Amino acid sequence: VMRGDFVGPQVGAELAQQGVVAVIFVALGFLVYITIRFEKRFAAAAILTTLHDVVVVVGYFAITGKEFDLNVFAGVLSVMGYSINDTIVVFDRVRENFRNLHKAT
């Protein structure tokens, strides 16, 4: 081993705090984007579904007692990204079907 580094609890606490701020910022960004792109009710549903996906992942780590480090946190942010992407695709299809329904009547 040529070199070893140690990250103390103070740095870990600071990274955790910055991570929480990042999640809040991303969630607000999602809310603004979905509100502009779709309707307010879709924005609320998008945030709830994304929050559900994140809670399931974090709940798994809480129940099993597995280690939650920065790599897992990056994975949670990835889950948020994929979740909101899937939600946007579904909402876009729903909006398209609403338009087709109104044209048919």
mmCIF file of N, CA and C in Angstrom, residues 26-104:
data_model
loop_
_atom_site.group_PDB
_atom_site.id
_atom_site.type_symbol
_atom_site.label_atom_id
_atom_site.label_comp_id
_atom_site.label_asym_id
_atom_site.label_seq_id
_atom_site.Cartn_x
_atom_site.Cartn_y
_atom_site.Cartn_z
ATOM 1 N N VAL A 26 -32.885 18.516 -6.380
ATOM 2 C CA VAL A 26 -33.305 17.718 -7.537
ATOM 3 C C VAL A 26 -34.824 17.545 -7.538
ATOM 4 N N ALA A 27 -35.414 17.271 -6.382
ATOM 5 C CA ALA A 27 -36.866 17.097 -6.297
ATOM 6 C C ALA A 27 -37.595 18.388 -6.684
ATOM 7 N N LEU A 28 -37.089 19.525 -6.244
ATOM 8 C CA LEU A 28 -37.701 20.802 -6.625
ATOM 9 C C LEU A 28 -37.539 21.058 -8.124
ATOM 10 N N GLY A 29 -36.385 20.712 -8.668
ATOM 11 C CA GLY A 29 -36.178 20.851 -10.110
ATOM 12 C C GLY A 29 -37.146 19.994 -10.900
ATOM 13 N N PHE A 30 -37.359 18.741 -10.432
ATOM 14 C CA PHE A 30 -38.340 17.864 -11.061
ATOM 15 C C PHE A 30 -39.715 18.500 -11.019
ATOM 16 N N LEU A 31 -40.090 19.027 -9.867
ATOM 17 C CA LEU A 31 -41.409 19.626 -9.695
ATOM 18 C C LEU A 31 -41.616 20.789 -10.657
ATOM 19 N N VAL A 32 -40.617 21.659 -10.768
ATOM 20 C CA VAL A 32 -40.725 22.806 -11.663
ATOM 21 C C VAL A 32 -40.818 22.341 -13.118
ATOM 22 N N TYR A 33 -39.970 21.393 -13.500
ATOM 23 C CA TYR A 33 -39.975 20.910 -14.879
ATOM 24 C C TYR A 33 -41.303 20.256 -15.247
ATOM 25 N N ILE A 34 -41.794 19.390 -14.391
ATOM 26 C CA ILE A 34 -43.046 18.692 -14.676
ATOM 27 C C ILE A 34 -44.215 19.679 -14.692
ATOM 28 N N THR A 35 -44.188 20.666 -13.800
ATOM 29 C CA THR A 35 -45.256 21.665 -13.772
ATOM 30 C C THR A 35 -45.287 22.470 -15.072
ATOM 31 N N ILE A 36 -44.103 22.819 -15.573
ATOM 32 C CA ILE A 36 -44.041 23.578 -16.817
ATOM 33 C C ILE A 36 -44.425 22.697 -18.006
ATOM 34 N N ARG A 37 -43.928 21.485 -18.014
ATOM 35 C CA ARG A 37 -44.141 20.591 -19.165
ATOM 36 C C ARG A 37 -45.561 20.021 -19.192
ATOM 37 N N PHE A 38 -46.110 19.703 -18.037
ATOM 38 C CA PHE A 38 -47.422 19.073 -17.960
ATOM 39 C C PHE A 38 -48.345 19.962 -17.121
ATOM 40 N N GLU A 39 -49.142 19.366 -16.262
ATOM 41 C CA GLU A 39 -50.054 20.108 -15.396
ATOM 42 C C GLU A 39 -49.630 19.932 -13.949
ATOM 43 N N LYS A 40 -50.201 20.746 -13.078
ATOM 44 C CA LYS A 40 -49.836 20.683 -11.658
ATOM 45 C C LYS A 40 -50.159 19.335 -11.034
ATOM 46 N N ARG A 41 -51.276 18.746 -11.417
ATOM 47 C CA ARG A 41 -51.628 17.455 -10.821
ATOM 48 C C ARG A 41 -50.660 16.367 -11.268
ATOM 49 N N PHE A 42 -50.150 16.474 -12.501
ATOM 50 C CA PHE A 42 -49.136 15.534 -12.955
ATOM 51 C C PHE A 42 -47.833 15.741 -12.189
ATOM 52 N N ALA A 43 -47.506 16.992 -11.882
ATOM 53 C CA ALA A 43 -46.280 17.279 -11.143
ATOM 54 C C ALA A 43 -46.332 16.656 -9.750
ATOM 55 N N ALA A 44 -47.460 16.785 -9.092
ATOM 56 C CA ALA A 44 -47.593 16.187 -7.758
ATOM 57 C C ALA A 44 -47.490 14.668 -7.833
ATOM 58 N N ALA A 45 -48.118 14.080 -8.840
ATOM 59 C CA ALA A 45 -48.049 12.624 -9.000
ATOM 60 C C ALA A 45 -46.625 12.177 -9.324
ATOM 61 N N ALA A 46 -45.903 12.948 -10.127
ATOM 62 C CA ALA A 46 -44.527 12.600 -10.476
ATOM 63 C C ALA A 46 -43.627 12.619 -9.247
ATOM 64 N N ILE A 47 -43.787 13.624 -8.415
ATOM 65 C CA ILE A 47 -42.966 13.709 -7.200
ATOM 66 C C ILE A 47 -43.319 12.560 -6.261
ATOM 67 N N LEU A 48 -44.594 12.246 -6.128
ATOM 68 C CA LEU A 48 -44.987 11.144 -5.244
ATOM 69 C C LEU A 48 -44.459 9.804 -5.734
ATOM 70 N N THR A 49 -44.510 9.565 -7.039
ATOM 71 C CA THR A 49 -44.015 8.287 -7.543
ATOM 72 C C THR A 49 -42.503 8.195 -7.423
ATOM 73 N N THR A 50 -41.810 9.283 -7.673
ATOM 74 C CA THR A 50 -40.353 9.296 -7.507
ATOM 75 C C THR A 50 -39.983 9.103 -6.047
ATOM 76 N N LEU A 51 -40.701 9.775 -5.163
ATOM 77 C CA LEU A 51 -40.460 9.627 -3.730
ATOM 78 C C LEU A 51 -40.708 8.185 -3.298
ATOM 79 N N HIS A 52 -41.729 7.562 -3.846
ATOM 80 C CA HIS A 52 -42.023 6.167 -3.531
ATOM 81 C C HIS A 52 -40.846 5.265 -3.922
ATOM 82 N N ASP A 53 -40.322 5.462 -5.125
ATOM 83 C CA ASP A 53 -39.208 4.640 -5.580
ATOM 84 C C ASP A 53 -37.981 4.811 -4.685
ATOM 85 N N VAL A 54 -37.703 6.047 -4.291
ATOM 86 C CA VAL A 54 -36.550 6.312 -3.428
ATOM 87 C C VAL A 54 -36.769 5.711 -2.039
ATOM 88 N N VAL A 55 -37.977 5.831 -1.509
ATOM 89 C CA VAL A 55 -38.276 5.281 -0.183
ATOM 90 C C VAL A 55 -38.124 3.761 -0.188
ATOM 91 N N VAL A 56 -38.511 3.116 -1.277
ATOM 92 C CA VAL A 56 -38.362 1.665 -1.365
ATOM 93 C C VAL A 56 -36.885 1.279 -1.308
ATOM 94 N N VAL A 57 -36.044 1.982 -2.051
ATOM 95 C CA VAL A 57 -34.612 1.666 -2.068
ATOM 96 C C VAL A 57 -33.977 1.946 -0.704
ATOM 97 N N VAL A 58 -34.245 3.117 -0.156
ATOM 98 C CA VAL A 58 -33.666 3.469 1.147
ATOM 99 C C VAL A 58 -34.243 2.576 2.242
ATOM 100 N N GLY A 59 -35.509 2.234 2.142
ATOM 101 C CA GLY A 59 -36.126 1.327 3.108
ATOM 102 C C GLY A 59 -35.478 -0.039 3.098
ATOM 103 N N TYR A 60 -35.094 -0.521 1.914
ATOM 104 C CA TYR A 60 -34.391 -1.799 1.823
ATOM 105 C C TYR A 60 -33.096 -1.753 2.635
ATOM 106 N N PHE A 61 -32.353 -0.675 2.486
ATOM 107 C CA PHE A 61 -31.098 -0.555 3.232
ATOM 108 C C PHE A 61 -31.359 -0.402 4.727
ATOM 109 N N ALA A 62 -32.426 0.276 5.084
ATOM 110 C CA ALA A 62 -32.748 0.449 6.503
ATOM 111 C C ALA A 62 -33.180 -0.871 7.140
ATOM 112 N N ILE A 63 -33.982 -1.635 6.428
ATOM 113 C CA ILE A 63 -34.482 -2.904 6.983
ATOM 114 C C ILE A 63 -33.381 -3.947 7.077
ATOM 115 N N THR A 64 -32.550 -4.035 6.032
ATOM 116 C CA THR A 64 -31.503 -5.065 6.023
ATOM 117 C C THR A 64 -30.266 -4.664 6.803
ATOM 118 N N GLY A 65 -30.111 -3.394 7.115
ATOM 119 C CA GLY A 65 -28.951 -2.944 7.879
ATOM 120 C C GLY A 65 -27.671 -2.901 7.063
ATOM 121 N N LYS A 66 -27.792 -2.893 5.744
ATOM 122 C CA LYS A 66 -26.607 -2.815 4.887
ATOM 123 C C LYS A 66 -26.006 -1.417 4.964
ATOM 124 N N GLU A 67 -24.730 -1.358 4.618
ATOM 125 C CA GLU A 67 -24.002 -0.086 4.696
ATOM 126 C C GLU A 67 -24.525 0.884 3.643
ATOM 127 N N PHE A 68 -24.734 2.119 4.049
ATOM 128 C CA PHE A 68 -25.212 3.176 3.161
ATOM 129 C C PHE A 68 -24.082 4.185 3.028
ATOM 130 N N ASP A 69 -23.360 4.123 1.902
ATOM 131 C CA ASP A 69 -22.233 5.032 1.689
ATOM 132 C C ASP A 69 -22.502 5.918 0.471
ATOM 133 N N LEU A 70 -21.474 6.630 0.038
ATOM 134 C CA LEU A 70 -21.664 7.554 -1.078
ATOM 135 C C LEU A 70 -21.984 6.832 -2.381
ATOM 136 N N ASN A 71 -21.475 5.626 -2.557
ATOM 137 C CA ASN A 71 -21.816 4.868 -3.763
ATOM 138 C C ASN A 71 -23.302 4.519 -3.791
ATOM 139 N N VAL A 72 -23.831 4.129 -2.655
ATOM 140 C CA VAL A 72 -25.260 3.822 -2.572
ATOM 141 C C VAL A 72 -26.068 5.095 -2.789
ATOM 142 N N PHE A 73 -25.588 6.203 -2.244
ATOM 143 C CA PHE A 73 -26.278 7.479 -2.428
ATOM 144 C C PHE A 73 -26.321 7.861 -3.903
ATOM 145 N N ALA A 74 -25.221 7.632 -4.623
ATOM 146 C CA ALA A 74 -25.206 7.880 -6.068
ATOM 147 C C ALA A 74 -26.224 6.976 -6.761
ATOM 148 N N GLY A 75 -26.356 5.751 -6.278
ATOM 149 C CA GLY A 75 -27.363 4.840 -6.824
ATOM 150 C C GLY A 75 -28.774 5.346 -6.580
ATOM 151 N N VAL A 76 -29.011 5.903 -5.400
ATOM 152 C CA VAL A 76 -30.333 6.454 -5.086
ATOM 153 C C VAL A 76 -30.648 7.625 -6.025
ATOM 154 N N LEU A 77 -29.658 8.468 -6.282
ATOM 155 C CA LEU A 77 -29.874 9.566 -7.231
ATOM 156 C C LEU A 77 -30.144 9.024 -8.633
ATOM 157 N N SER A 78 -29.493 7.924 -8.986
ATOM 158 C CA SER A 78 -29.763 7.286 -10.281
ATOM 159 C C SER A 78 -31.190 6.753 -10.340
ATOM 160 N N VAL A 79 -31.651 6.165 -9.244
ATOM 161 C CA VAL A 79 -33.038 5.688 -9.179
ATOM 162 C C VAL A 79 -33.987 6.853 -9.383
ATOM 163 N N MET A 80 -33.684 8.005 -8.766
ATOM 164 C CA MET A 80 -34.525 9.183 -8.955
ATOM 165 C C MET A 80 -34.559 9.582 -10.428
ATOM 166 N N GLY A 81 -33.398 9.575 -11.076
ATOM 167 C CA GLY A 81 -33.333 9.970 -12.481
ATOM 168 C C GLY A 81 -34.126 9.042 -13.383
ATOM 169 N N TYR A 82 -33.935 7.731 -13.204
ATOM 170 C CA TYR A 82 -34.674 6.773 -14.024
ATOM 171 C C TYR A 82 -36.171 6.847 -13.733
ATOM 172 N N SER A 83 -36.521 7.043 -12.471
ATOM 173 C CA SER A 83 -37.927 7.110 -12.106
ATOM 174 C C SER A 83 -38.613 8.302 -12.763
ATOM 175 N N ILE A 84 -37.980 9.463 -12.704
ATOM 176 C CA ILE A 84 -38.611 10.648 -13.294
ATOM 177 C C ILE A 84 -38.637 10.536 -14.814
ATOM 178 N N ASN A 85 -37.626 9.905 -15.403
ATOM 179 C CA ASN A 85 -37.629 9.698 -16.847
ATOM 180 C C ASN A 85 -38.797 8.811 -17.261
ATOM 181 N N ASP A 86 -38.988 7.706 -16.552
ATOM 182 C CA ASP A 86 -40.111 6.823 -16.857
ATOM 183 C C ASP A 86 -41.445 7.530 -16.645
ATOM 184 N N THR A 87 -41.520 8.328 -15.607
ATOM 185 C CA THR A 87 -42.753 9.059 -15.316
ATOM 186 C C THR A 87 -43.072 10.040 -16.436
ATOM 187 N N ILE A 88 -42.047 10.723 -16.939
ATOM 188 C CA ILE A 88 -42.261 11.679 -18.032
ATOM 189 C C ILE A 88 -42.748 10.965 -19.279
ATOM 190 N N VAL A 89 -42.170 9.806 -19.583
ATOM 191 C CA VAL A 89 -42.603 9.043 -20.755
ATOM 192 C C VAL A 89 -44.071 8.630 -20.613
ATOM 193 N N VAL A 90 -44.441 8.136 -19.438
ATOM 194 C CA VAL A 90 -45.823 7.708 -19.216
ATOM 195 C C VAL A 90 -46.773 8.899 -19.280
ATOM 196 N N PHE A 91 -46.421 10.004 -18.638
ATOM 197 C CA PHE A 91 -47.296 11.173 -18.653
ATOM 198 C C PHE A 91 -47.433 11.744 -20.057
ATOM 199 N N ASP A 92 -46.375 11.686 -20.843
ATOM 200 C CA ASP A 92 -46.458 12.165 -22.216
ATOM 201 C C ASP A 92 -47.443 11.318 -23.015
ATOM 202 N N ARG A 93 -47.420 10.022 -22.786
ATOM 203 C CA ARG A 93 -48.367 9.124 -23.461
ATOM 204 C C ARG A 93 -49.790 9.388 -22.988
ATOM 205 N N VAL A 94 -49.977 9.628 -21.701
ATOM 206 C CA VAL A 94 -51.310 9.925 -21.165
ATOM 207 C C VAL A 94 -51.833 11.225 -21.767
ATOM 208 N N ARG A 95 -50.982 12.223 -21.836
ATOM 209 C CA ARG A 95 -51.394 13.503 -22.421
ATOM 210 C C ARG A 95 -51.777 13.325 -23.897
ATOM 211 N N GLU A 96 -51.005 12.517 -24.619
ATOM 212 C CA GLU A 96 -51.317 12.231 -26.015
ATOM 213 C C GLU A 96 -52.662 11.515 -26.148
ATOM 214 N N ASN A 97 -52.936 10.568 -25.260
ATOM 215 C CA ASN A 97 -54.216 9.852 -25.295
ATOM 216 C C ASN A 97 -55.375 10.769 -24.953
ATOM 217 N N PHE A 98 -55.166 11.715 -24.027
ATOM 218 C CA PHE A 98 -56.219 12.694 -23.729
ATOM 219 C C PHE A 98 -56.544 13.536 -24.967
ATOM 220 N N ARG A 99 -55.525 13.946 -25.688
ATOM 221 C CA ARG A 99 -55.758 14.738 -26.904
ATOM 222 C C ARG A 99 -56.537 13.932 -27.925
ATOM 223 N N ASN A 100 -56.148 12.675 -28.129
ATOM 224 C CA ASN A 100 -56.850 11.828 -29.089
ATOM 225 C C ASN A 100 -58.285 11.568 -28.663
ATOM 226 N N LEU A 101 -58.520 11.448 -27.373
ATOM 227 C CA LEU A 101 -59.860 11.229 -26.856
ATOM 228 C C LEU A 101 -60.741 12.438 -27.109
ATOM 229 N N HIS A 102 -60.200 13.637 -26.891
ATOM 230 C CA HIS A 102 -60.997 14.850 -27.102
ATOM 231 C C HIS A 102 -61.251 15.087 -28.592
ATOM 232 N N LYS A 103 -60.344 14.688 -29.466
ATOM 233 C CA LYS A 103 -60.552 14.845 -30.907
ATOM 234 C C LYS A 103 -61.633 13.875 -31.397
ATOM 235 N N ALA A 104 -61.709 12.714 -30.756
ATOM 236 C CA ALA A 104 -62.678 11.688 -31.200
ATOM 237 C C ALA A 104 -64.096 12.053 -30.813
#
